[in-house]
mmCIF file of C-alpha atoms in Angstrom:
data_model
loop_
_atom_site.group_PDB
_atom_site.id
_atom_site.type_symbol
_atom_site.label_atom_id
_atom_site.label_comp_id
_atom_site.label_asym_id
_atom_site.label_seq_id
_atom_site.Cartn_x
_atom_site.Cartn_y
_atom_site.Cartn_z
ATOM 1 C CA MET A 1 -0.016 0.000 -0.006
ATOM 2 C CA MET A 2 1.326 3.394 -0.867
ATOM 3 C CA ARG A 3 1.588 5.817 1.955
ATOM 4 C CA ILE A 4 1.178 9.547 1.393
ATOM 5 C CA HIS A 5 3.366 11.771 3.616
ATOM 6 C CA ARG A 6 1.937 15.296 4.130
ATOM 7 C CA THR A 7 4.339 17.958 5.079
ATOM 8 C CA SER A 8 2.933 20.645 7.384
ATOM 9 C CA HIS A 9 4.478 24.168 6.804
ATOM 10 C CA SER A 10 4.748 26.385 9.931
ATOM 11 C CA GLY A 11 4.939 30.210 9.531
ATOM 12 C CA PHE A 12 2.806 33.255 8.804
ATOM 13 C CA SER A 13 0.670 33.813 5.811
ATOM 14 C CA LEU A 14 1.007 36.948 3.718
ATOM 15 C CA LEU A 15 -2.148 38.386 5.243
ATOM 16 C CA GLU A 16 -0.882 37.823 8.733
ATOM 17 C CA LEU A 17 2.462 39.530 7.859
ATOM 18 C CA LEU A 18 0.646 42.556 6.385
ATOM 19 C CA VAL A 19 -1.544 42.875 9.514
ATOM 20 C CA SER A 20 1.492 42.575 11.769
ATOM 21 C CA ILE A 21 3.394 45.230 9.807
ATOM 22 C CA ALA A 22 0.421 47.559 9.918
ATOM 23 C CA ILE A 23 0.079 47.137 13.716
ATOM 24 C CA MET A 24 3.839 47.728 14.219
ATOM 25 C CA GLY A 25 3.569 50.906 12.071
ATOM 26 C CA VAL A 26 0.683 52.196 14.240
ATOM 27 C CA VAL A 27 2.561 51.398 17.490
ATOM 28 C CA THR A 28 5.739 53.058 16.194
ATOM 29 C CA THR A 29 3.824 56.172 15.125
ATOM 30 C CA LEU A 30 2.151 56.472 18.545
ATOM 31 C CA GLY A 31 5.490 55.945 20.297
ATOM 32 C CA VAL A 32 7.270 58.580 18.259
ATOM 33 C CA SER A 33 4.390 61.049 18.759
ATOM 34 C CA ALA A 34 4.360 60.419 22.543
ATOM 35 C CA PHE A 35 8.163 60.846 22.758
ATOM 36 C CA SER A 36 8.073 64.038 20.727
ATOM 37 C CA LYS A 37 5.343 65.366 22.951
ATOM 38 C CA MET A 38 7.289 64.501 26.109
ATOM 39 C CA THR A 39 10.417 66.081 24.699
ATOM 40 C CA THR A 40 8.550 69.312 23.867
ATOM 41 C CA GLN A 41 7.006 69.480 27.293
ATOM 42 C CA TRP A 42 10.369 68.856 28.922
ATOM 43 C CA LEU A 43 12.038 71.611 26.844
ATOM 44 C CA GLU A 44 9.181 73.968 27.630
ATOM 45 C CA THR A 45 9.433 73.301 31.380
ATOM 46 C CA LYS A 46 13.197 73.734 31.330
ATOM 47 C CA THR A 47 12.931 77.052 29.400
ATOM 48 C CA MET A 48 10.289 78.474 31.653
ATOM 49 C CA THR A 49 12.185 77.437 34.793
ATOM 50 C CA GLU A 50 15.314 79.139 33.448
ATOM 51 C CA LEU A 51 13.244 82.327 32.766
ATOM 52 C CA GLU A 52 11.822 82.191 36.266
ATOM 53 C CA ASN A 53 15.347 81.906 37.709
ATOM 54 C CA ASN A 54 16.493 84.892 35.658
ATOM 55 C CA VAL A 55 13.635 86.999 36.959
ATOM 56 C CA GLU A 56 14.614 86.079 40.539
ATOM 57 C CA THR A 57 18.195 87.158 39.754
ATOM 58 C CA VAL A 58 16.925 90.568 38.761
ATOM 59 C CA PHE A 59 14.690 90.870 41.826
ATOM 60 C CA GLU A 60 17.552 89.837 44.128
ATOM 61 C CA SER A 61 19.854 92.498 42.632
ATOM 62 C CA VAL A 62 17.223 95.303 42.773
ATOM 63 C CA GLY A 63 16.204 94.244 46.272
ATOM 64 C CA LYS A 64 19.817 94.365 47.597
ATOM 65 C CA ASP A 65 20.404 97.799 46.090
ATOM 66 C CA LEU A 66 17.139 99.221 47.504
ATOM 67 C CA ALA A 67 18.029 97.712 50.894
ATOM 68 C CA ASP A 68 21.330 99.661 50.763
ATOM 69 C CA THR A 69 19.692 102.875 49.654
ATOM 70 C CA LEU A 70 21.272 105.979 51.167
ATOM 71 C CA SER A 71 19.114 108.393 53.198
ATOM 72 C CA ALA A 72 18.155 111.338 51.012
ATOM 73 C CA GLU A 73 18.368 113.650 54.059
ATOM 74 C CA VAL A 74 21.980 112.637 54.670
ATOM 75 C CA SER A 75 23.314 112.165 51.103
ATOM 76 C CA GLY A 76 21.325 114.914 49.423
ATOM 77 C CA HIS A 77 20.389 112.435 46.669
ATOM 78 C CA SER A 78 17.092 110.570 46.087
ATOM 79 C CA ILE A 79 16.001 107.841 43.828
ATOM 80 C CA VAL A 80 15.386 108.989 40.210
ATOM 81 C CA GLY A 81 12.691 107.257 38.262
ATOM 82 C CA GLU A 82 12.100 107.868 34.564
ATOM 83 C CA ASP A 83 8.887 106.670 32.908
ATOM 84 C CA ARG A 84 9.606 105.608 29.358
ATOM 85 C CA GLU A 85 8.028 103.527 26.561
ATOM 86 C CA TRP A 86 9.512 101.778 23.578
ATOM 87 C CA ILE A 87 7.739 100.687 20.369
ATOM 88 C CA ASN A 88 9.275 98.002 18.204
ATOM 89 C CA PRO A 89 9.158 99.365 14.639
ATOM 90 C CA LYS A 90 9.580 95.907 13.167
ATOM 91 C CA GLU A 91 6.309 94.508 14.627
ATOM 92 C CA HIS A 92 3.321 94.259 12.372
ATOM 93 C CA ASN A 93 1.127 95.599 15.151
ATOM 94 C CA PRO A 94 3.439 97.866 17.164
ATOM 95 C CA PHE A 95 3.102 97.320 20.931
ATOM 96 C CA GLU A 96 4.168 99.860 23.598
ATOM 97 C CA TYR A 97 6.672 98.238 25.892
ATOM 98 C CA LYS A 98 7.641 99.788 29.264
ATOM 99 C CA ASP A 99 11.225 100.910 29.104
ATOM 100 C CA ASP A 100 11.688 102.510 32.557
ATOM 101 C CA ARG A 101 14.947 103.686 34.064
ATOM 102 C CA MET A 102 15.813 103.889 37.757
ATOM 103 C CA VAL A 103 18.799 105.358 39.566
ATOM 104 C CA ILE A 104 19.397 104.398 43.251
ATOM 105 C CA PRO A 105 21.862 106.179 45.615
ATOM 106 C CA VAL A 106 23.570 103.217 47.314
ATOM 107 C CA GLN A 107 26.029 102.742 50.128
ATOM 108 C CA GLY A 108 28.642 100.472 48.727
ATOM 109 C CA VAL A 109 32.062 99.062 49.724
ATOM 110 C CA LYS A 110 35.287 99.192 47.672
ATOM 111 C CA ASP A 111 38.566 97.785 49.013
ATOM 112 C CA GLY A 112 37.074 97.695 52.494
ATOM 113 C CA VAL A 113 36.110 101.382 52.371
ATOM 114 C CA ASP A 114 32.518 102.609 52.409
ATOM 115 C CA ILE A 115 31.610 104.549 49.338
ATOM 116 C CA ALA A 116 28.522 106.186 47.895
ATOM 117 C CA VAL A 117 27.590 105.254 44.333
ATOM 118 C CA ALA A 118 24.646 105.643 41.990
ATOM 119 C CA VAL A 119 23.231 102.416 40.579
ATOM 120 C CA GLN A 120 21.261 102.535 37.299
ATOM 121 C CA TYR A 121 18.849 99.911 35.989
ATOM 122 C CA ALA A 122 17.902 100.287 32.337
ATOM 123 C CA ILE A 123 17.187 98.282 29.277
ATOM 124 C CA VAL A 124 19.804 98.524 26.400
ATOM 125 C CA ARG A 125 18.251 97.714 23.083
ATOM 126 C CA ASN A 126 19.940 96.959 19.745
ATOM 127 C CA ALA A 127 18.900 95.374 16.487
ATOM 128 C CA GLU A 128 18.938 91.809 17.857
ATOM 129 C CA THR A 129 18.749 91.884 21.683
ATOM 130 C CA THR A 130 17.100 93.777 24.611
ATOM 131 C CA SER A 131 19.215 93.438 27.760
ATOM 132 C CA LEU A 132 18.544 94.733 31.230
ATOM 133 C CA LYS A 133 21.800 96.187 32.569
ATOM 134 C CA ARG A 134 23.006 97.368 35.977
ATOM 135 C CA SER A 135 25.550 100.211 35.799
ATOM 136 C CA THR A 136 27.311 102.312 38.449
ATOM 137 C CA ALA A 137 28.633 105.793 38.578
ATOM 138 C CA PRO A 138 30.008 108.238 41.287
ATOM 139 C CA LEU A 139 27.119 109.753 43.154
ATOM 140 C CA GLY A 140 25.940 112.841 41.251
ATOM 141 C CA SER A 141 27.667 111.759 38.006
ATOM 142 C CA ASP A 142 26.086 110.479 34.816
ATOM 143 C CA LYS A 143 29.187 108.666 33.569
ATOM 144 C CA TRP A 144 27.967 105.124 33.862
ATOM 145 C CA LEU A 145 30.630 102.439 34.333
ATOM 146 C CA ASN A 146 30.750 98.645 34.472
ATOM 147 C CA PRO A 147 27.522 97.863 32.700
ATOM 148 C CA LEU A 148 26.480 94.339 33.844
ATOM 149 C CA ASP A 149 24.063 92.254 31.827
ATOM 150 C CA LEU A 150 21.861 90.906 34.664
ATOM 151 C CA ILE A 151 20.324 88.066 32.595
ATOM 152 C CA ALA A 152 22.556 87.002 29.730
ATOM 153 C CA GLY A 153 20.920 85.139 26.855
ATOM 154 C CA VAL A 154 17.402 86.402 27.725
ATOM 155 C CA ASP A 155 15.497 89.322 26.274
ATOM 156 C CA THR A 156 13.944 91.824 28.685
ATOM 157 C CA LEU A 157 10.806 92.970 26.850
ATOM 158 C CA SER A 158 9.354 95.252 29.509
ATOM 159 C CA PHE A 159 10.722 96.937 32.671
ATOM 160 C CA ASP A 160 7.976 98.777 34.585
ATOM 161 C CA ILE A 161 8.722 100.682 37.815
ATOM 162 C CA GLU A 162 6.227 102.493 40.154
ATOM 163 C CA TYR A 163 6.855 104.479 43.305
ATOM 164 C CA ALA A 164 4.707 104.618 46.477
ATOM 165 C CA THR A 165 3.693 108.040 47.760
ATOM 166 C CA ASP A 166 1.908 109.508 50.764
ATOM 167 C CA ASN A 167 -0.955 110.627 48.634
ATOM 168 C CA VAL A 168 -3.964 108.375 49.220
ATOM 169 C CA GLU A 169 -5.563 109.537 45.945
ATOM 170 C CA SER A 170 -2.453 108.559 43.934
ATOM 171 C CA PRO A 171 -0.609 105.977 45.996
ATOM 172 C CA TRP A 172 1.586 104.915 43.105
ATOM 173 C CA VAL A 173 3.215 107.126 40.454
ATOM 174 C CA LYS A 174 5.126 106.097 37.342
ATOM 175 C CA ALA A 175 8.036 108.523 37.699
ATOM 176 C CA TRP A 176 9.975 109.901 40.703
ATOM 177 C CA THR A 177 11.716 113.306 40.764
ATOM 178 C CA ALA A 178 11.134 114.273 44.429
ATOM 179 C CA SER A 179 14.048 115.096 46.723
ATOM 180 C CA THR A 180 12.714 112.621 49.272
ATOM 181 C CA LEU A 181 12.641 108.861 48.838
ATOM 182 C CA PRO A 182 9.446 106.963 47.954
ATOM 183 C CA LYS A 183 7.906 104.693 50.559
ATOM 184 C CA ALA A 184 8.262 101.699 48.332
ATOM 185 C CA VAL A 185 9.206 100.620 44.809
ATOM 186 C CA ARG A 186 7.147 98.202 42.671
ATOM 187 C CA VAL A 187 9.092 96.515 39.825
ATOM 188 C CA GLY A 188 7.445 94.711 36.961
ATOM 189 C CA ILE A 189 9.379 92.740 34.365
ATOM 190 C CA VAL A 190 8.642 90.661 31.281
ATOM 191 C CA VAL A 191 11.357 88.405 29.960
ATOM 192 C CA ALA A 192 11.450 86.136 26.896
ATOM 193 C CA ASP A 193 13.622 83.307 25.633
ATOM 194 C CA ARG A 194 15.974 84.758 22.981
ATOM 195 C CA ASP A 195 15.597 81.727 20.683
ATOM 196 C CA ASN A 196 11.813 81.467 21.018
ATOM 197 C CA ALA A 197 9.915 84.539 22.108
ATOM 198 C CA TYR A 198 6.839 82.377 22.607
ATOM 199 C CA TYR A 199 8.217 81.507 26.050
ATOM 200 C CA GLN A 200 7.722 84.443 28.305
ATOM 201 C CA VAL A 201 7.523 85.184 32.110
ATOM 202 C CA SER A 202 5.919 88.187 33.628
ATOM 203 C CA ARG A 203 6.462 88.992 37.366
ATOM 204 C CA LYS A 204 6.178 91.804 39.886
ATOM 205 C CA ALA A 205 7.816 92.516 43.202
ATOM 206 C CA VAL A 206 7.422 95.289 45.875
ATOM 207 C CA TYR A 207 10.260 96.626 47.985
ATOM 208 C CA THR A 208 9.874 98.846 51.036
ATOM 209 C CA ILE A 209 12.364 101.661 51.447
ATOM 210 C CA ALA A 210 13.656 101.492 55.058
ATOM 211 C CA VAL A 211 15.285 104.989 55.159
ATOM 212 C CA GLN A 212 14.117 108.450 54.278
#
């Protein structure tokens, strides 16, 4: 009697392979999309954290100088606050940015000796960057020296300063020219990432002036 041997073939059919490839493609696409989203969120968080830290650096510097403010009665010099605006001519819809300038008479120390200096905070703008700088000068002089970029690599879009008065009808004013010191100073700042202006941080801080 003739015996017939049947050989069984193990493996996937063409249809099964096509279905598997399709499923792998969907899973890969979802994985890449999820990874891209996570990377974007991580970069955004990192950028915003760095901007927050830069703002804190500015507030710490301003706070220290205001804490060391000289008495106007003793020094004969008061805080000078100039209210300014700046409009970017390159913007399609020009927006008015605050561009204030503040000068503080400060008691400093140099080579172990107490000295009186003027400290200026102002934005320096050029074609590509907008930097908030801290400069110093001899008290009563306008020859500003040692300009320090407080937050390198970050654009300062707005620098808004207000001054507290004794007038209950106008408790805050935008400029200060009085011979006496204000009761307090309120500083508002808006900074943006230089590589992507979409990332911005806006903060305010209030400092009490301890001397008069």
